[in-house]
XYZ file of C-alpha atoms in Angstrom:
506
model
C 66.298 97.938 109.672
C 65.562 99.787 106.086
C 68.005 99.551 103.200
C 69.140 102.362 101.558
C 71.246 103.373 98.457
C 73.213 106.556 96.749
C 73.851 107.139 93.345
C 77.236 109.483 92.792
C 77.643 111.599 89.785
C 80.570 112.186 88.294
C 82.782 114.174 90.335
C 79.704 114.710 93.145
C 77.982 116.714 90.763
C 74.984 114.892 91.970
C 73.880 112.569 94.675
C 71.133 110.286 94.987
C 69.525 108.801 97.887
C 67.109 105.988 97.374
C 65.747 105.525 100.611
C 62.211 104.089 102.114
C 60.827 107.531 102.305
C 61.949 107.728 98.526
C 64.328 109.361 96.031
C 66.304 112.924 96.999
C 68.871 114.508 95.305
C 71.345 116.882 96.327
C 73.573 119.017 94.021
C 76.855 120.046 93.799
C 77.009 124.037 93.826
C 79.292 124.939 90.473
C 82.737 126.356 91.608
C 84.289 129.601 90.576
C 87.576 130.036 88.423
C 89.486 130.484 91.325
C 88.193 127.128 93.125
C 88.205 124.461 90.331
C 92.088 124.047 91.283
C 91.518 124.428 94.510
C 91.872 120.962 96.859
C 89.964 122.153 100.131
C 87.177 123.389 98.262
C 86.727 119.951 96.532
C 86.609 118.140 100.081
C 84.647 120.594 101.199
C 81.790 119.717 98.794
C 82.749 115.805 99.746
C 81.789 116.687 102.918
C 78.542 118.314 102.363
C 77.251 115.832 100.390
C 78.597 113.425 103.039
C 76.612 115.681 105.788
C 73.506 115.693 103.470
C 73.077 112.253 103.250
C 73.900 111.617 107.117
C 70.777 113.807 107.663
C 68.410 112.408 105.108
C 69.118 108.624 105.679
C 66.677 108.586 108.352
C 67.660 105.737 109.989
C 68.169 103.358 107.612
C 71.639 101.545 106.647
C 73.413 102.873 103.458
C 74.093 99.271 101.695
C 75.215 99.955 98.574
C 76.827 102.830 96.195
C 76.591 103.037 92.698
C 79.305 105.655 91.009
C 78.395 107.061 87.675
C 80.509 105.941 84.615
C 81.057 109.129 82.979
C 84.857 109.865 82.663
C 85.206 105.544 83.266
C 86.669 103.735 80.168
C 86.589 99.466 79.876
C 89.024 98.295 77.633
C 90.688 94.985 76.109
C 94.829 94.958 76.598
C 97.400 92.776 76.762
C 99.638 92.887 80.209
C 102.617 90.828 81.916
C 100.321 90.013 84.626
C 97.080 89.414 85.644
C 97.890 91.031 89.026
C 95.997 94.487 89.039
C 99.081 96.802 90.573
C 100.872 95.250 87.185
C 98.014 96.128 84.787
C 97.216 99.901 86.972
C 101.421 100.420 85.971
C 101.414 98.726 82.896
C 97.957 101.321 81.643
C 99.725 104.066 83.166
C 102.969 104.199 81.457
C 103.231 107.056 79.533
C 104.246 105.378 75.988
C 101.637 102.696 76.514
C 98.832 102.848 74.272
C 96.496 103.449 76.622
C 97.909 107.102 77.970
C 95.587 108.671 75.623
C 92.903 108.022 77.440
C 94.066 109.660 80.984
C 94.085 106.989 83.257
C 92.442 108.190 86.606
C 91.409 106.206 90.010
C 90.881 102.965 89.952
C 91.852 100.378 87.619
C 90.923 96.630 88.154
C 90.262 93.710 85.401
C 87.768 92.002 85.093
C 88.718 88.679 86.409
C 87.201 86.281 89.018
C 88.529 86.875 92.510
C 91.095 85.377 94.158
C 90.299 81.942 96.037
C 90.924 82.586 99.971
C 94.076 80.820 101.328
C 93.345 77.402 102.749
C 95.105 78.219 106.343
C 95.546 81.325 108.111
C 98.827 83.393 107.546
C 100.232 86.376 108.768
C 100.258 88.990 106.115
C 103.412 90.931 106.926
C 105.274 87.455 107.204
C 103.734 85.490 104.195
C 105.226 86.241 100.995
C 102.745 86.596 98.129
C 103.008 84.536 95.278
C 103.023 86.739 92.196
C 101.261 85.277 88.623
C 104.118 86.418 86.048
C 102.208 84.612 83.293
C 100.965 87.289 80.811
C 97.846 88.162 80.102
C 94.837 89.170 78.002
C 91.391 90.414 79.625
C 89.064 93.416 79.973
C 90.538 95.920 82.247
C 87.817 98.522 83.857
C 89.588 102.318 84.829
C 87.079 104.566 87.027
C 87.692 108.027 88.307
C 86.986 107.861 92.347
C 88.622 110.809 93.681
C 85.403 112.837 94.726
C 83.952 109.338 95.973
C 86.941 108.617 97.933
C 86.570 112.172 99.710
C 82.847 111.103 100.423
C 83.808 107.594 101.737
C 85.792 109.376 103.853
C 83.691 112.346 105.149
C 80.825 109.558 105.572
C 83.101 107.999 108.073
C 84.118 110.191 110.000
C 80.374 110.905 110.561
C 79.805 107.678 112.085
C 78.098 106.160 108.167
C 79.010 103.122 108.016
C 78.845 102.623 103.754
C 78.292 99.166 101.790
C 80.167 97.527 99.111
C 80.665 100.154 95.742
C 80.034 99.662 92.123
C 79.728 101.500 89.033
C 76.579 102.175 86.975
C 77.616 99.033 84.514
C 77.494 96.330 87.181
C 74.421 98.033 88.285
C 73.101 97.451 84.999
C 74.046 94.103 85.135
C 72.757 93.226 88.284
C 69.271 94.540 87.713
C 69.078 93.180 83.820
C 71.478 90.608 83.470
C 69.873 87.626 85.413
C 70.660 85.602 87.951
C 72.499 83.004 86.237
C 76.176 83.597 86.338
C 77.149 80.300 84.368
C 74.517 81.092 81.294
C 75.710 79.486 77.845
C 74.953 83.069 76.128
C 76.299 86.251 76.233
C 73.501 88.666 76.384
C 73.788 92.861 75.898
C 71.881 95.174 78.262
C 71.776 98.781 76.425
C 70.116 101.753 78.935
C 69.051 104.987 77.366
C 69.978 107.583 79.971
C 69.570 111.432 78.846
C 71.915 111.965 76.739
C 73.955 108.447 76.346
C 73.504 104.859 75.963
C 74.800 103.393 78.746
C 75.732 98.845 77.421
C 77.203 96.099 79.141
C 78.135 92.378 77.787
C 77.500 89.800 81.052
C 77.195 86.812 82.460
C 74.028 86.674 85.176
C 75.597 89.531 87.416
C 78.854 89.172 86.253
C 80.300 92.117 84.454
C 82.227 90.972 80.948
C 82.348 93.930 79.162
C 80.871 97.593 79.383
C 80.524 101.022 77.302
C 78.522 103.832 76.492
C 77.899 106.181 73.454
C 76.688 109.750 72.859
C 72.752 110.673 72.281
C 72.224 113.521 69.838
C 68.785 114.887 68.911
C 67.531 115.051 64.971
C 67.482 118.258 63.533
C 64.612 119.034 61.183
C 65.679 120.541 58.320
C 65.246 124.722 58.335
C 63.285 126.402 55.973
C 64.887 128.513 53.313
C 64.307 131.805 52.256
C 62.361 134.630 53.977
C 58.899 133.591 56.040
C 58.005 133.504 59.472
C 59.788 132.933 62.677
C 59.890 129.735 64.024
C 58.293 129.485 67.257
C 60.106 130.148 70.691
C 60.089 127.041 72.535
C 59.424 124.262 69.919
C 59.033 121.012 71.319
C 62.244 118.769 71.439
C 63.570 117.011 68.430
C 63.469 112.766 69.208
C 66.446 111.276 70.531
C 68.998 109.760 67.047
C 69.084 106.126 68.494
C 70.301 105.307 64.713
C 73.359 106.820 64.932
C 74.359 106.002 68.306
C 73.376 102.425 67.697
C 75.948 102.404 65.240
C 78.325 103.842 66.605
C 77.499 101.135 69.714
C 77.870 98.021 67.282
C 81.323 99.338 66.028
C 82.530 99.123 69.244
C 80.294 95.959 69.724
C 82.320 93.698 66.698
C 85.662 94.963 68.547
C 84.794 93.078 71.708
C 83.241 90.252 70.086
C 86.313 89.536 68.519
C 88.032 89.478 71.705
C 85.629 87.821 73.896
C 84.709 85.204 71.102
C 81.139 85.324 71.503
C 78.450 87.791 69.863
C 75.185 88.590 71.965
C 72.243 86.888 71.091
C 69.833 88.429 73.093
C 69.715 92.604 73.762
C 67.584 94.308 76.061
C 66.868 98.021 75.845
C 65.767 99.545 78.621
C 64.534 102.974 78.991
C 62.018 105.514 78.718
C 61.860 105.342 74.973
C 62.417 100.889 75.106
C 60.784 100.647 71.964
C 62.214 102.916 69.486
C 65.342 102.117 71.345
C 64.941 98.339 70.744
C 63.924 99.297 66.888
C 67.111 100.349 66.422
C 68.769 97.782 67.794
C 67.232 95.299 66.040
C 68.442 97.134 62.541
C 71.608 97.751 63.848
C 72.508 93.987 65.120
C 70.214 91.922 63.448
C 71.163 88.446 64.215
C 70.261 89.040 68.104
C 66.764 88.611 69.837
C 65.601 92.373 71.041
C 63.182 92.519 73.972
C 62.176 96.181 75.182
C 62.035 96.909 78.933
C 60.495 100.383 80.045
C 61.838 101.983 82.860
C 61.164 105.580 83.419
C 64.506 106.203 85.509
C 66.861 103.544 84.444
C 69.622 105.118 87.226
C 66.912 104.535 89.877
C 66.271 100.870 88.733
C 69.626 100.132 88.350
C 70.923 101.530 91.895
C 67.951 100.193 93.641
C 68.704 96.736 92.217
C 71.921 96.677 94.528
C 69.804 96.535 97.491
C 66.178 94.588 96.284
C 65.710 91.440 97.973
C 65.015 89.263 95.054
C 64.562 85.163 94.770
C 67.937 83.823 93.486
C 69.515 87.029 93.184
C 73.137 86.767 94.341
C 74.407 89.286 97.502
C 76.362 91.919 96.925
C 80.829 90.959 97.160
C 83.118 93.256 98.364
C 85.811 91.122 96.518
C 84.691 90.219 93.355
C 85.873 92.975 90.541
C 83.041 92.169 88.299
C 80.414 93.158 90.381
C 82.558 95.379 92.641
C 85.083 98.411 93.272
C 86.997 96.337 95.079
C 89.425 98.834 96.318
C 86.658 101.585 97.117
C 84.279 98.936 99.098
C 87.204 97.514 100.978
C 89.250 100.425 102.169
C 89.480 101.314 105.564
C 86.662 102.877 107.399
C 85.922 103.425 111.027
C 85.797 99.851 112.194
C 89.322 99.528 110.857
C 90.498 102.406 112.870
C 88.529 101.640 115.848
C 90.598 98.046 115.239
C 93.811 99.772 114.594
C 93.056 101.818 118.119
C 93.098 98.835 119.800
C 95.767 96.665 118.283
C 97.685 99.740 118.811
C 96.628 100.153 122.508
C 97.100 96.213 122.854
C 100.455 96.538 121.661
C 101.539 99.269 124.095
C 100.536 97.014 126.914
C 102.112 94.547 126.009
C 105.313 96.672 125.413
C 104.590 97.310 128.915
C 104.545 93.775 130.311
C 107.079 93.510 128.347
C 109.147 95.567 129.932
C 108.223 94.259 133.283
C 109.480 91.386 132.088
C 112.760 92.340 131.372
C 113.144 94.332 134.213
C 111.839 91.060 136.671
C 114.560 88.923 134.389
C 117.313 91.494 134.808
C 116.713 91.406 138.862
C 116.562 87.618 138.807
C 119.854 87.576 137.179
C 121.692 89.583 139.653
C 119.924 87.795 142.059
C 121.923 84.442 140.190
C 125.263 86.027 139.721
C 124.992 87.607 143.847
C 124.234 83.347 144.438
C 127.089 82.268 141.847
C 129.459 84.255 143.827
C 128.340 83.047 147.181
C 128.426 79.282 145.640
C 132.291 79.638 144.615
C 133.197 81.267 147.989
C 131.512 77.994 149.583
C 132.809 75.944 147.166
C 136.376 77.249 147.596
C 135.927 76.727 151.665
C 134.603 73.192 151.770
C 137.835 72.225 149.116
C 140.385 73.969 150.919
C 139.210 72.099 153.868
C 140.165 68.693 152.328
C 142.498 69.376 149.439
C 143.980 73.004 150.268
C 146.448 72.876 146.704
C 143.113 72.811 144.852
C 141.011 75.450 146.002
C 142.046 78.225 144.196
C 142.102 76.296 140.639
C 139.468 77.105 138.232
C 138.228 73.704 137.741
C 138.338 72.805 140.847
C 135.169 70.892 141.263
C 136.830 68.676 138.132
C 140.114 67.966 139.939
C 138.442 67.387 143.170
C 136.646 64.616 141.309
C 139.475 63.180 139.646
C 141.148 62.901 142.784
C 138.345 61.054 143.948
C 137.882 58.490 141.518
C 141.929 57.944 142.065
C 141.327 57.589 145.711
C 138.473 55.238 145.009
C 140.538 52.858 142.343
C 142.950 52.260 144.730
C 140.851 51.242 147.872
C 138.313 48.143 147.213
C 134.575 48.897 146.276
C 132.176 48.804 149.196
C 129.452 46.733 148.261
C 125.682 47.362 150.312
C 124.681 44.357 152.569
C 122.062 42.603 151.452
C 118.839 43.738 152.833
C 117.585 41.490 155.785
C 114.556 39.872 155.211
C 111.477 39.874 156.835
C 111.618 37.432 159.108
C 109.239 38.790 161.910
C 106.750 40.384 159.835
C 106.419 36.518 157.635
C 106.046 34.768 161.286
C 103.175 37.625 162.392
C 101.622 36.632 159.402
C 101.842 32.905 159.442
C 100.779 33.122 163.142
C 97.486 35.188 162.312
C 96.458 32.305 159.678
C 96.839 29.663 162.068
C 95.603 31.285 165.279
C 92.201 32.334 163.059
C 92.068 28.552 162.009
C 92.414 27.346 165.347
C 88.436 27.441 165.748
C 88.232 24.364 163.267
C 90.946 21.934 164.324
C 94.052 23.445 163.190
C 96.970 23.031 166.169
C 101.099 24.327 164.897
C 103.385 21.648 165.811
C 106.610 23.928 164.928
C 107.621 26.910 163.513
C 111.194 27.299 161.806
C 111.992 30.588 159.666
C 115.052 31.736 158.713
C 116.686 33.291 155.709
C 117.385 30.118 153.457
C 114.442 27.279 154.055
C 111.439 28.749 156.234
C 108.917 25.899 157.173
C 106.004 24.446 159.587
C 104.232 21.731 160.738
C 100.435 21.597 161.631
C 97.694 18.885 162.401
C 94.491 19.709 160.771
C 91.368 17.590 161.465
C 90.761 16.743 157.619
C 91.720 17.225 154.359
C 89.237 20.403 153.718
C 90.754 22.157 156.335
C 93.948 21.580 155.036
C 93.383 22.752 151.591
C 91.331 25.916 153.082
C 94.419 26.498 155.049
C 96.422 26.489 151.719
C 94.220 28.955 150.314
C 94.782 30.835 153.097
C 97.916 30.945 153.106
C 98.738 31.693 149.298
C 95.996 34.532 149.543
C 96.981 36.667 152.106
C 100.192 38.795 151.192
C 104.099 38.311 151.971
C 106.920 37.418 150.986
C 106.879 33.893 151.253
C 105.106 31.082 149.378
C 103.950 28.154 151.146
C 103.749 24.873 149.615
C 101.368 23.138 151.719
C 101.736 19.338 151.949
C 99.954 16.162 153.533
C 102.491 14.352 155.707
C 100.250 11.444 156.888
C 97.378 9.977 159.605
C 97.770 10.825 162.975
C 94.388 8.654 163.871
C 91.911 10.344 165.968
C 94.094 13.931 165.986
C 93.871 14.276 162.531
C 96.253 14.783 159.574
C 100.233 16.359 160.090
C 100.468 18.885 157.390
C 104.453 19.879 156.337
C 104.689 23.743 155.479
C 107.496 24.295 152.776
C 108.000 28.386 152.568
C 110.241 29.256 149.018
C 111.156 33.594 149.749
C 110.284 35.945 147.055
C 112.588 39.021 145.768
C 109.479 40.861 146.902
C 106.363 41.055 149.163
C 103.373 39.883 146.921
């Protein structure tokens, strides 16, 4: 499916969509003194724009939005925290130092992200661990209001919207490199109309960001009486001087934070090389290379969706590359989620219920059965000990009275089981009766409980020590000791049987 992109002017003054049938723009109509305070007519405009760019996508998925950085501010400050809800209150205060510039929307420094949690937790049961240590860094503040409206009217549509940036990232994903571990700091500076749009970065990683007026030169007016000057004269070149200037000033103030100057600065733009020219003589110990690019907004916002070799994807998480807040918030997946939990939850209030209703029979079922029990109970003791039926403990006393019954009549002891006298002569019968066939005759058979035994004439010794096998192998409780009595001539050999019971059949 086809990528697409939208670039959001401040306040939706203008939206562009940078899509494979190519770049459209729609326009937010001017409102009238009586509906620049008024709310609805803001969202309103959110959702035309939002309507607008549902019609023109054409199929393809909106990956990426790029908000415009006029009205943003970047800034170096010093806060209790590196948390952003302390540095958003701590920038917001209004005796802070930083309430002259009007703090609006989003404010988030620019740190790495977090690192995910090694295990799973459950986030309204796991307590967060807070970073009190305090802090120094570059803190970015963008005004989303207009793009939150738009976020929102997209969804509702059905849009489903990718992760959200400002211009500067932009900048530095399409300029910056790659590289996000490079050992210099280089400058990207992007003439666009009437500003200079500069970021300090590290491969795609956003360090530090600005951007400066563009004024034209004036050529000097004639004096005295003469002609009039002509009615459309061309327009006078952009002052790059000047705003280069005023662009290094800020420059040496972030240096000296950051602790690293840039040694390389692009300038990109229509005009690269009289915009690199004045680079050069305004920060003269850096490399300049010029880069022409007729729309640098285009470039830039169509860099956050070009598949390119080594080029990092886009992070909903990071806050140098990222609005984190904006590309995370909740959109129609999370309500369509939120649907279900909730619908989830209700059934299982429901089963839950069951539940307690199925317990709450089950236990008058037990206390109905409880009753019943005593009323037994009570009947079988009043039929042997009537004094002691109606006592509480009477199971208790009924068993004390037991045990006093039984300590003063003697124990019973069980008979020792009988043993297996029959099954032991089936047994020794069936060995001799199947070695009858070779010569094996009994001569007597005498079991009982202490000393079982036999004697047997065999025709030789093999037979005798097969019948020993025998005997040993099959299973029973006794074992036979099979012995050689002596000759008997031409009947053989007498063989004595000595049987030893076991505590169990083997």
């Amino acid at each position: 499916m086809s990528r697409a992109a939208c670039f959001l002017g401040a306040d939706l003054s203008v939206i562009r969509l940078f899509a494979p049938s190519g770049d459209q723009v729609w326009r937010r109509p001017e409102p009238a003194p009586d509906e620049a305070e008024d709310a609805l007519w803001w969202r309103r405009q959110a959702g035309a724009g939002a309507q607008w760019v549902q019609e023109h996508l054409g199929g393809a998925t909106l990956d990426a939005v790029c908000l415009d950085v006029a009205g943003a501010s970047c800034v170096w400050m010093s806060a209790p925290s590196a948390d952003p809800a302390v540095i958003a209150a701590a920038m917001r205060q209004p005796d802070s130092s930083w309430d002259e510039l009007g703090v609006v929307g989003t404010v988030q420094p620019l740190t790495e992200p977090a690192a995910p949690a090694a295990t799973a937790s459950i986030p309204f049961l796991s307590r967060k661990v807070e970073d009190l240590t305090p802090a120094r860094l570059a803190v970015v503040a963008t005004p989303d209001g207009m793009a939150r409206l738009w976020f929102d009217a997209l969804a509702r549509r059905g849009v489903e919207a990718g992760p959200a940036c400002t211009l500067w990232p932009a900048i530095q994903r399409a300029w910056g490199g790659a590289d996000p571990t490079p050992d210099e700091l280089p400058a990207v500076v992007v003439h666009d109309g009437a500003r200079l749009v500069w970021t300090f970065g590290r491969g795609p990683n956003l360090v530090a960001a600005g951007s400066a007026g563009l004024l034209r030169k004036h050529a000097p007016r004639p004096e005295g009486d003469g002609p009039a000057p002509a009615p459309s004269p061309p327009p006078e070149p952009w002052d790059f001087a000047s705003a280069c200037g005023r662009l290094t000033l800020d420059w040496l103030t972030w240096v000296a934070q950051i602790g690293a100057p840039p040694r390389t600065v692009l300038a990109v733009g229509p005009e690269n090389e009289r915009l690199a020219q004045a680079l050069q003589r305004a920060w003269p110990d850096a490399q300049t290379r010029a880069i022409h690019e007729a729309d640098p907004v285009a470039g830039a916002t169509g860099a956050l969706i070009a598949e390119r070799p080594g080029a990092s994807s886009s992070s909903d998480s990071d806050p140098r590359r990222t609005l984190v807040a904006l590309s995370r918030r909740r959109g129609r997946s999370h309500r369509w989620l939120y649907t279900w939990l909730g619908a989830t939850m209700a059934l299982l209030a429901v089963a839950i219920g069951a539940y307690a209703l199925r317990q709450r029979d089950l236990a008058a079922d037990f206390r109905a059965e409880r009753a019943n029990l005593t009323l037994e109970t009570k009947k079988a003791v009043r039929e042997v000990a009537p004094d002691l039926a109606e006592r509480p403990d009477r199971v208790m006393a009924l068993r004390a009275e037991l045990v006093r019954i039984r300590q003063g009549r003697p124990e019973f002891a069980e008979p020792v089981p009988a043993k297996p006298i029959l099954e032991e002569f089936i047994r020794l019968a069936g060995v001799i009766a199947e070695m009858g066939a070779v010569g094996v005759q009994p001569e007597e058979f005498v079991l009982f409980e202490r000393m079982p035994s036999a004697r047997v004439r065999v025709p030789d010794y093999a037979t005798g020590d097969d019948l020993r096998a025998r005997l040993n192998a099959a299973p029973g409780a006794i074992r036979w000791k099979v012995d050689l009595v002596g000759p008997l001539g031409a009947e053989g050999f007498r063989y004595q049987l000595q049987g030893e019971w076991t505590e169990a059949p083997r």
